Coordinates of C-alpha atoms and ligand atoms in Angstrom, one line a residue:
X1 CA -59.0 -40.9 -9.7
X2 CA -56.1 -43.1 -8.6
X3 CA -54.5 -42.3 -12.1
X4 CA -54.8 -38.6 -11.2
X5 CA -53.0 -39.1 -7.7
X6 CA -50.3 -40.8 -9.1
X7 CA -49.6 -38.3 -11.9
X8 CA -49.6 -35.8 -9.2
X9 CA -47.1 -37.6 -7.1
X10 CA -45.1 -38.0 -10.1
X11 CA -45.1 -34.4 -10.8
X12 CA -44.0 -33.5 -7.3
X13 CA -41.2 -36.1 -7.3
X14 CA -40.0 -34.5 -10.7
X15 CA -40.2 -31.1 -8.9
X16 CA -38.3 -32.4 -6.0
X17 CA -35.6 -33.8 -8.3
X18 CA -35.5 -30.6 -10.1
X19 CA -34.9 -28.4 -6.9
X20 CA -32.4 -30.9 -5.7
X21 CA -30.4 -30.8 -8.8
X22 CA -30.2 -27.1 -8.5
X23 CA -28.9 -27.6 -4.8
X24 CA -26.4 -30.0 -6.1
X25 CA -25.4 -27.8 -8.8
X26 CA -25.0 -25.0 -6.1
X27 CA -23.0 -27.1 -3.9
X28 CA -20.7 -28.3 -6.5
X29 CA -19.7 -24.9 -7.3
X30 CA -19.7 -23.3 -4.1
X31 CA -19.5 -26.1 -1.6
X32 CA -22.0 -26.4 1.1
X33 CA -23.1 -23.0 2.3
X34 CA -23.9 -24.6 6.0
X35 CA -20.1 -24.9 6.6
X36 CA -19.7 -21.2 7.5
X37 CA -16.1 -19.8 7.4
X38 CA -14.3 -16.7 8.8
X39 CA -16.4 -13.7 8.5
X40 CA -13.3 -11.7 7.5
X41 CA -13.7 -13.4 4.2
X42 CA -11.2 -11.6 1.9
X43 CA -8.6 -10.4 4.5
X44 CA -9.0 -13.5 6.7
X45 CA -7.4 -15.9 4.4
X46 CA -3.6 -16.1 4.4
X47 CA -2.0 -13.3 2.3
X48 CA -0.7 -14.7 -0.8
X49 CA 1.8 -12.9 -3.0
X50 CA 1.4 -14.7 -6.3
X51 CA -0.3 -11.8 -7.8
X52 CA 1.6 -10.3 -10.9
X53 CA 0.7 -7.3 -12.7
X54 CA 1.3 -6.9 -16.6
X55 CA 0.4 -4.2 -19.0
X56 CA -1.1 -5.6 -22.2
X57 CA 1.0 -4.9 -25.1
X58 CA -0.8 -2.5 -27.8
X59 CA -3.7 -1.6 -25.4
X60 CA -2.9 1.5 -23.6
X61 CA -4.5 1.5 -20.0
X62 CA -5.3 -2.4 -19.9
X63 CA -3.5 -4.1 -17.2
X64 CA -4.1 -7.7 -16.1
X65 CA -3.2 -9.1 -12.9
X66 CA -2.5 -12.7 -12.7
X67 CA -3.4 -14.8 -9.7
X68 CA -5.2 -11.8 -8.2
X69 CA -7.4 -14.0 -6.0
X70 CA -6.0 -17.1 -4.5
X71 CA -8.3 -20.3 -4.9
X72 CA -9.6 -19.8 -1.3
X73 CA -10.4 -16.3 -2.1
X74 CA -12.3 -17.1 -5.0
X75 CA -14.3 -19.8 -3.3
X76 CA -15.4 -17.1 -0.7
X77 CA -16.3 -14.6 -3.3
X78 CA -18.5 -17.2 -5.2
X79 CA -20.1 -18.0 -2.0
X80 CA -20.8 -14.5 -1.3
X81 CA -22.3 -14.0 -4.6
X82 CA -24.5 -17.1 -3.9
X83 CA -25.7 -15.4 -0.5
X84 CA -25.7 -11.7 -1.8
X85 CA -27.3 -12.2 -5.1
X86 CA -29.3 -15.4 -4.4
X87 CA -30.4 -17.8 -7.0
X88 CA -30.5 -15.4 -9.8
X89 CA -27.3 -16.6 -11.7
X90 CA -28.5 -20.3 -11.4
X91 CA -32.1 -20.6 -12.3
X92 CA -33.0 -18.0 -15.0
X93 CA -31.4 -14.6 -14.8
X94 CA -27.8 -14.2 -15.7
X95 CA -27.0 -10.9 -14.2
X96 CA -27.1 -9.2 -10.8
X97 CA -26.5 -5.5 -10.2
X98 CA -25.9 -3.5 -7.2
X99 CA -25.6 0.2 -7.2
X100 CA -24.8 2.6 -4.1
X101 CA -23.4 1.1 -1.2
X102 CA -21.6 -1.9 -2.2
X103 CA -22.1 -5.3 -0.3
X104 CA -19.1 -5.9 2.1
X105 CA -17.5 -8.7 0.2
X106 CA -17.5 -6.3 -2.9
X107 CA -16.0 -3.3 -0.9
X108 CA -13.3 -5.8 0.2
X109 CA -12.7 -6.7 -3.3
X110 CA -12.3 -3.0 -4.2
X111 CA -10.2 -2.4 -1.2
X112 CA -7.9 -5.2 -2.4
X113 CA -7.7 -3.7 -6.0
X114 CA -6.8 -0.5 -4.4
X115 CA -4.1 -2.0 -2.3
X116 CA -2.7 -4.2 -5.0
X117 CA -2.4 -1.0 -7.4
X118 CA -0.6 0.8 -4.6
X119 CA 1.7 -2.0 -3.8
X120 CA 2.6 -2.2 -7.5
X121 CA 3.0 1.3 -7.5
X122 CA 5.4 1.6 -4.6
X123 CA 7.5 -1.2 -5.9
X124 CA 7.5 -0.1 -9.6
X125 CA 9.8 2.9 -10.1
X126 CA 8.1 3.9 -13.4
X127 CA 5.1 4.5 -11.7
X128 CA 6.4 7.4 -10.0
X129 CA 7.0 9.2 -13.2
X130 CA 5.4 12.6 -13.0
X131 CA 2.5 13.3 -15.4
X132 CA 1.8 16.4 -16.9
X133 CA -1.5 17.7 -15.2
X134 CA -2.7 19.6 -18.6
X135 CA -2.3 16.2 -20.6
X136 CA -5.0 13.7 -21.5
X137 CA -5.9 10.7 -19.3
X138 CA -4.2 8.6 -21.6
X139 CA -0.6 9.8 -21.6
X140 CA 2.3 7.1 -21.8
X141 CA 3.3 8.2 -18.4
X142 CA 0.1 7.3 -16.8
X143 CA -0.2 4.2 -18.4
X144 CA 2.8 3.0 -16.8
X145 CA 0.6 2.1 -13.6
X146 CA -2.5 -0.1 -13.6
X147 CA -4.8 2.8 -12.6
X148 CA -3.9 6.6 -12.9
X149 CA -3.6 8.6 -9.9
X150 CA -6.9 10.5 -10.3
X151 CA -8.8 7.3 -10.2
X152 CA -6.9 5.7 -7.3
X153 CA -7.6 8.7 -5.1
X154 CA -11.2 9.0 -5.8
X155 CA -13.6 8.0 -3.0
X156 CA -15.4 5.5 -3.4
X157 CA -13.2 3.9 -6.0
X158 CA -16.5 1.9 -7.2
X159 CA -20.0 2.3 -6.5
X160 CA -21.6 -0.1 -8.7
X161 CA -21.1 -4.0 -9.0
X162 CA -22.3 -6.4 -11.8
X163 CA -21.9 -10.2 -11.5
X164 CA -22.4 -12.0 -15.0
X165 CA -23.0 -15.5 -15.2
X166 CA -22.2 -17.5 -18.4
X167 CA -23.1 -21.0 -19.5
X168 CA -20.7 -22.8 -21.9
X169 CA -21.2 -21.2 -25.1
X170 CA -22.3 -18.0 -23.7
X171 CA -20.4 -14.9 -23.7
X172 CA -20.4 -10.8 -24.4
X173 CA -20.6 -9.1 -27.5
X174 CA -18.1 -6.3 -28.5
X175 CA -19.0 -3.2 -26.7
X176 CA -17.7 -0.1 -24.9
X177 CA -19.1 0.3 -21.3
X178 CA -21.8 2.9 -21.0
X179 CA -20.4 6.3 -20.7
X180 CA -22.6 6.8 -17.7
X181 CA -19.7 5.0 -16.0
X182 CA -16.6 6.9 -15.1
X183 CA -13.2 5.8 -16.2
X184 CA -11.4 3.1 -14.4
X185 CA -13.2 -0.4 -14.6
X186 CA -12.2 -3.6 -13.0
X187 CA -13.3 -7.1 -13.8
X188 CA -12.5 -10.3 -11.8
X189 CA -13.0 -13.6 -13.8
X190 CA -13.9 -16.7 -12.0
X191 CA -14.6 -20.6 -12.6
X192 CA -13.7 -21.0 -16.2
X193 CA -10.8 -19.7 -18.1
X194 CA -11.6 -17.7 -21.3
X195 CA -10.1 -15.4 -24.2
X196 CA -11.2 -11.8 -24.0
X197 CA -10.6 -10.0 -27.2
X198 CA -10.0 -6.2 -27.4
X199 CA -10.5 -4.5 -30.9
X200 CA -9.7 -0.8 -31.4
X201 CA -12.5 1.4 -32.4
X202 CA -11.7 2.8 -35.9
X203 CA -13.2 6.4 -34.9
X204 CA -14.0 6.7 -31.3
X205 CA -15.5 10.0 -31.6
X206 CA -17.8 8.9 -34.4
X207 CA -19.0 5.9 -32.4
X208 CA -20.0 8.0 -29.1
X209 CA -23.5 7.9 -29.8
X210 CA -23.3 4.0 -30.1
X211 CA -21.3 3.8 -27.0
X212 CA -24.0 5.6 -25.1
X213 CA -26.3 2.7 -26.1
X214 CA -23.6 0.3 -24.6
X215 CA -22.7 -1.4 -27.7
X216 CA -20.7 -0.8 -30.8
X217 CA -22.9 -1.1 -34.0
X218 CA -22.0 -3.9 -36.3
X219 CA -19.9 -1.8 -38.7
X220 CA -17.7 -0.6 -36.1
X221 CA -17.4 -3.9 -34.2
X222 CA -16.0 -5.8 -37.1
X223 CA -13.9 -3.5 -38.8
X224 CA -11.0 -5.3 -40.6
X225 CA -8.8 -2.3 -40.2
X226 CA -9.1 -2.3 -36.4
X227 CA -6.4 -3.9 -34.2
X228 CA -7.2 -7.0 -32.4
X229 CA -5.6 -8.2 -29.1
X230 CA -6.7 -11.1 -27.2
X231 CA -5.9 -11.8 -23.6
X232 CA -6.2 -15.1 -21.4
X233 CA -8.3 -14.6 -18.3
X234 CA -7.7 -17.3 -15.7
X235 CA -9.8 -18.0 -12.7
X236 CA -8.9 -15.5 -10.2
X237 CA -7.3 -13.0 -12.7
X238 CA -8.1 -9.4 -12.6
X239 CA -8.1 -6.8 -15.6
X240 CA -8.3 -3.1 -15.1
X241 CA -9.0 -0.8 -18.0
X242 CA -8.9 3.0 -18.0
X243 CA -8.2 5.8 -20.7
X244 CA -7.6 4.4 -24.2
X245 CA -8.4 0.8 -23.1
X246 CA -11.8 1.9 -21.6
X247 CA -13.1 4.3 -24.3
X248 CA -11.3 3.5 -27.6
X249 CA -11.3 -0.2 -27.6
X250 CA -14.3 -2.7 -27.4
X251 CA -14.2 -6.0 -25.5
X252 CA -15.8 -9.1 -26.2
X253 CA -15.8 -12.8 -25.0
X254 CA -16.8 -15.1 -28.0
X255 CA -17.6 -18.6 -26.4
X256 CA -19.1 -19.9 -29.7
X257 CA -18.2 -23.4 -30.7
X258 CA -14.1 -23.3 -31.4
X259 CA -13.9 -19.6 -30.8
X260 CA -12.2 -20.1 -27.2
X261 CA -8.7 -21.2 -28.4
X262 CA -5.3 -20.1 -26.6
X263 CA -2.0 -20.8 -28.0
X264 CA -3.5 -23.4 -30.4
X265 CA -5.3 -25.1 -27.8
X266 CA -9.1 -25.2 -27.2
X267 CA -10.1 -23.8 -23.7
X268 CA -12.4 -26.2 -21.8
X269 CA -15.7 -24.2 -21.3
X270 CA -17.6 -24.4 -18.0
X271 CA -19.8 -22.0 -16.3
X272 CA -18.1 -18.7 -15.8
X273 CA -18.7 -15.9 -13.5
X274 CA -17.3 -12.3 -13.6
X275 CA -17.6 -9.4 -11.2
X276 CA -17.4 -5.9 -12.7
X277 CA -16.8 -2.9 -10.6
X278 CA -17.4 0.5 -11.8
X279 CA -18.3 4.1 -10.8
X280 CA -21.2 5.9 -11.8
X281 CA -20.6 9.4 -13.2
X282 CA -21.2 11.9 -10.0
X283 CA -23.9 13.9 -12.1
X284 CA -25.9 10.9 -12.6
X285 CA -25.5 10.0 -8.8
X286 CA -26.9 13.5 -7.9
X287 CA -29.7 13.0 -10.5
X288 CA -28.9 16.1 -12.7
Ligands
LIG301 O1 -17.8 -11.1 -18.2 C1 -16.8 -10.3 -18.4 O2 -15.8 -10.5 -18.2 C2 -17.2 -9.0 -19.2 C3 -18.3 -8.2 -18.7 C4 -18.4 -6.8 -19.2 O3 -17.5 -6.4 -20.2 C5 -19.4 -5.7 -18.6 O4 -20.2 -6.2 -18.0 O5 -19.5 -4.6 -19.4
LIG302 FE1 -17.7 -4.4 -20.6

């Protein structure tokens, strides 16, 4: 009898330790959530001007914004994810999705992306190049800007958010995002640096049925003839993809052993969180 009680007490103590470990993990990543900060969590922080947009060579429609979020903003967004998406990312699920009205922090993030592209556009004379309305979305003139005009003008810019959490060693296989999402996708990268790899889809039209399922099949995924472009994503960086980059290139993150190397240096792998913002095709929203 006494032994049974001791065992139960031991189990309880283990459970408590387990919960406490998770709490500590939370606090180490997010800080202590009891210490509330300003409610204007994005715009409330001092405006920082380190952000730097650059187009990624060879992948038309792919742009990266270095230092898009300041360390303070990153901290706040991580806290917001914790509050909004709960413990999902830390205990067993690895993904949280929101459709329809985005939470306030994601709306702020979306506005910040919008404003940042507008700011770049107003400062960069190439962006004012007039585009031919008859031409396709991936014309050279349009890719002079991080997002083309029609995407920038749509309302809302994004209506779906997905937060992914990856443990060291976990990544995402090569895929083209589902066609149920419109053109124009943004991804913010947090916590751990990573190398993201883009591969051109050899025959985009042939692979459309595969794209609908979200993932390019093995044959298309590793076609030797396809071009491969790698980019480094540091914490706080943003990428946007539109046109060719969105439809004709796969993207992937391979965090298997020895795969995360940038300029000859192995990247230190830690937990990584990303936030992807997209917009559902309107006919799907209306349920057609
Ligand atoms: O985690 C990332 O950076 C990529 C996420 C992604 O590609 C997706 O959710 O479709
Ligand atoms: Fe994706």
